[in-house]
Each structure stands twice: as structure tokens, then as C-alpha cells.
mmCIF file of C-alpha atoms in Angstrom:
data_model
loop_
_atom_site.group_PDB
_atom_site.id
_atom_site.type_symbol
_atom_site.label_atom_id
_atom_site.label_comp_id
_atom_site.label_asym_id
_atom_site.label_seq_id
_atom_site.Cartn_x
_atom_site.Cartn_y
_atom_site.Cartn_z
ATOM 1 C CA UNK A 14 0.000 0.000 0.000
ATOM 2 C CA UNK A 15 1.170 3.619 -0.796
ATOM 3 C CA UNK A 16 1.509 6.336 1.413
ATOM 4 C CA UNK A 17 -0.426 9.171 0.749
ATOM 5 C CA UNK A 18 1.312 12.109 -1.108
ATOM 6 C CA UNK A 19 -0.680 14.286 1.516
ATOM 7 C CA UNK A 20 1.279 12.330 4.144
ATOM 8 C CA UNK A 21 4.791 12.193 2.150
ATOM 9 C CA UNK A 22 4.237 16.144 1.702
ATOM 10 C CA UNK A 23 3.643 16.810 5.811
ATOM 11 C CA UNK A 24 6.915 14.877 5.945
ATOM 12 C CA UNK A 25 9.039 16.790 3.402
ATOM 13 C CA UNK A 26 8.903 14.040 0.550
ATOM 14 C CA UNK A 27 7.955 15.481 -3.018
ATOM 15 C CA UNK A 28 5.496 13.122 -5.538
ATOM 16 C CA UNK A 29 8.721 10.964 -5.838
ATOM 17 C CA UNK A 30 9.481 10.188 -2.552
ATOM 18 C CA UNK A 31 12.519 12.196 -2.441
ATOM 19 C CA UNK A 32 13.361 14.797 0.642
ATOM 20 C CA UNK A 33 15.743 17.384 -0.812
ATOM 21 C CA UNK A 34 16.953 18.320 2.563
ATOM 22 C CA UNK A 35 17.826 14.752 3.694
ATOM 23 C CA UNK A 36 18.980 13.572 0.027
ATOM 24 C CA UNK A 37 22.712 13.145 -0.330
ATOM 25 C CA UNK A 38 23.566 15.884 -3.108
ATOM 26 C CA UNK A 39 25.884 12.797 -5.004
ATOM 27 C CA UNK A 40 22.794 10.183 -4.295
ATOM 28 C CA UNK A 41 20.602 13.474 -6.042
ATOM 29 C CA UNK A 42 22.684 13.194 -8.621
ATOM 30 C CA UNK A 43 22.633 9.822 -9.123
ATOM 31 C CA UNK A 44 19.029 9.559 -9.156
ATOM 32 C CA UNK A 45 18.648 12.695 -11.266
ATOM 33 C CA UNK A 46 20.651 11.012 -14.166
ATOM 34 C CA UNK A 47 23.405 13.549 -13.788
ATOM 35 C CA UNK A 48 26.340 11.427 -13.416
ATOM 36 C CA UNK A 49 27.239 7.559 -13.827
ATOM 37 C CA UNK A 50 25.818 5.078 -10.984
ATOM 38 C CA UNK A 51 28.335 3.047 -9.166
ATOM 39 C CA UNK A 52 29.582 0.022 -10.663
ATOM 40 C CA UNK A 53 26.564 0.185 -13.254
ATOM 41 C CA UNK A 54 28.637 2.281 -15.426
ATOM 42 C CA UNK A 55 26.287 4.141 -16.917
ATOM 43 C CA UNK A 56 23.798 6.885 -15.865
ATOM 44 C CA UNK A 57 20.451 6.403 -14.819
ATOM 45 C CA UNK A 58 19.222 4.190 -12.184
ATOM 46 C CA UNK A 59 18.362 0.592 -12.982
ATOM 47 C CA UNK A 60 14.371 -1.108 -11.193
ATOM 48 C CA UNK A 61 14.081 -4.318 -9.631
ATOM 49 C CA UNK A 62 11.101 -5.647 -8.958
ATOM 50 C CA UNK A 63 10.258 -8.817 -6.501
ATOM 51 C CA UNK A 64 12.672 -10.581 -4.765
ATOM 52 C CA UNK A 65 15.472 -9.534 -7.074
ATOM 53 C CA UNK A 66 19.108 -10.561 -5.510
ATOM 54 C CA UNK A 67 21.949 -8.599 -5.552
ATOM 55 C CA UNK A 68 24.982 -9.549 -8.583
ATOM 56 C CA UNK A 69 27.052 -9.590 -6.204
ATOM 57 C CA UNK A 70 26.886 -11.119 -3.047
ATOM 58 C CA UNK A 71 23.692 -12.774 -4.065
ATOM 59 C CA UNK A 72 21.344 -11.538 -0.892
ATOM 60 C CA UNK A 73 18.155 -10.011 -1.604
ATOM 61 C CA UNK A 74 17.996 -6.236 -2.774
ATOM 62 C CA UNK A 75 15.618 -5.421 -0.065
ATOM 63 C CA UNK A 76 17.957 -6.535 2.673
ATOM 64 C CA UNK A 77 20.678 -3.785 1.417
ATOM 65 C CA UNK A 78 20.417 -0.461 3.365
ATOM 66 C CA UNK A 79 17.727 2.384 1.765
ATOM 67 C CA UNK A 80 19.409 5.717 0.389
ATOM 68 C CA UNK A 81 18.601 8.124 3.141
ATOM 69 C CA UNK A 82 16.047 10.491 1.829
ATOM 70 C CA UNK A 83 14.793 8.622 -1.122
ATOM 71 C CA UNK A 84 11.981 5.858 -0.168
ATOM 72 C CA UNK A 85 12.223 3.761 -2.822
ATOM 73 C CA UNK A 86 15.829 3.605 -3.748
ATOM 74 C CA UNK A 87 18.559 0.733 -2.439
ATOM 75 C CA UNK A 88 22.175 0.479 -2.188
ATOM 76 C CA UNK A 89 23.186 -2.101 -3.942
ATOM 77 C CA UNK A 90 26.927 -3.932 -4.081
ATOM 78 C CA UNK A 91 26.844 -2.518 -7.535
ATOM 79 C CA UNK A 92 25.118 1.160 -7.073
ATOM 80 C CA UNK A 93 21.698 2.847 -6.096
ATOM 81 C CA UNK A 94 18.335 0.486 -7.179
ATOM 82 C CA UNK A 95 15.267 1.665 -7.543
ATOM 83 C CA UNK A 96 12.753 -1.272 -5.934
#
């Protein structure tokens, strides 16, 4: 179930569930499409959907810790997810 944008608003979150003023500017940036993601190589930020595991050490993507300020982006082994 979503959270209401009224809700995400009151809290600071935009229609995205970004906060600006918790957001890492480089994690911004990363998300924005503005420079190259992690070990992805490449800009832009790649979705995962289900129980997706991680390249890399194989775990699941939602056991990796969320980008602080961004409620539905992961860091991954490889770079920032969006889940």
C-alpha cells in the first residue's frame, strides 16, 4: 500500500518520494541522471522488482540499506536500485 502524497508532503517528501533536505547531493545526482551510478557504469538508475538478488553477493535487494532520503531507492553492491 502507498503512502499518501498528503502524508509524504507533511513529511518533506515530493510526488517521488525524495526529501531534498535529507537527500545526499551525489545520491541526487545519481538519481537525477546527472552522473554515472556506481559500478553500473552508466547513468540512470536501474528497477528491480520482486525478490530480485543482488549480482554480487547474491542476498536479496531489499535486505541492502535504503538511500537516506529517497523511499524507494537501495544500495546495492553494484550502485543505487530503484525497488
Amino acid at each position: 500500500m502507498m503512502t499518501s502524497p498528503s502524508i509524504l508532503h507533511s513529511l518533506g517528501y515530493d510526488d517521488w518520494g525524495n526529501n531534498p533536505d535529507l537527500l545526499h547531493p551525489n545520491d541526487k545526482a545519481i538519481i537525477d541522471g546527472e552522473v554515472e551510478n556506481g559500478r553500473y557504469g552508466k547513468v540512470g538508475v536501474p528497477r528491480a522488482g520482486g525478490r530480485a538478488d543482488c549480482n554480487v553477493c547474491g542476498y536479496p535487494l531489499e535486505l541492502h540499506p535504503k538511500v537516506q532520503g529517497a523511499l524507494y531507492f537501495i544500495r546495492s553492491c553494484e550502485g543505487i536500485v530503484k525497488l
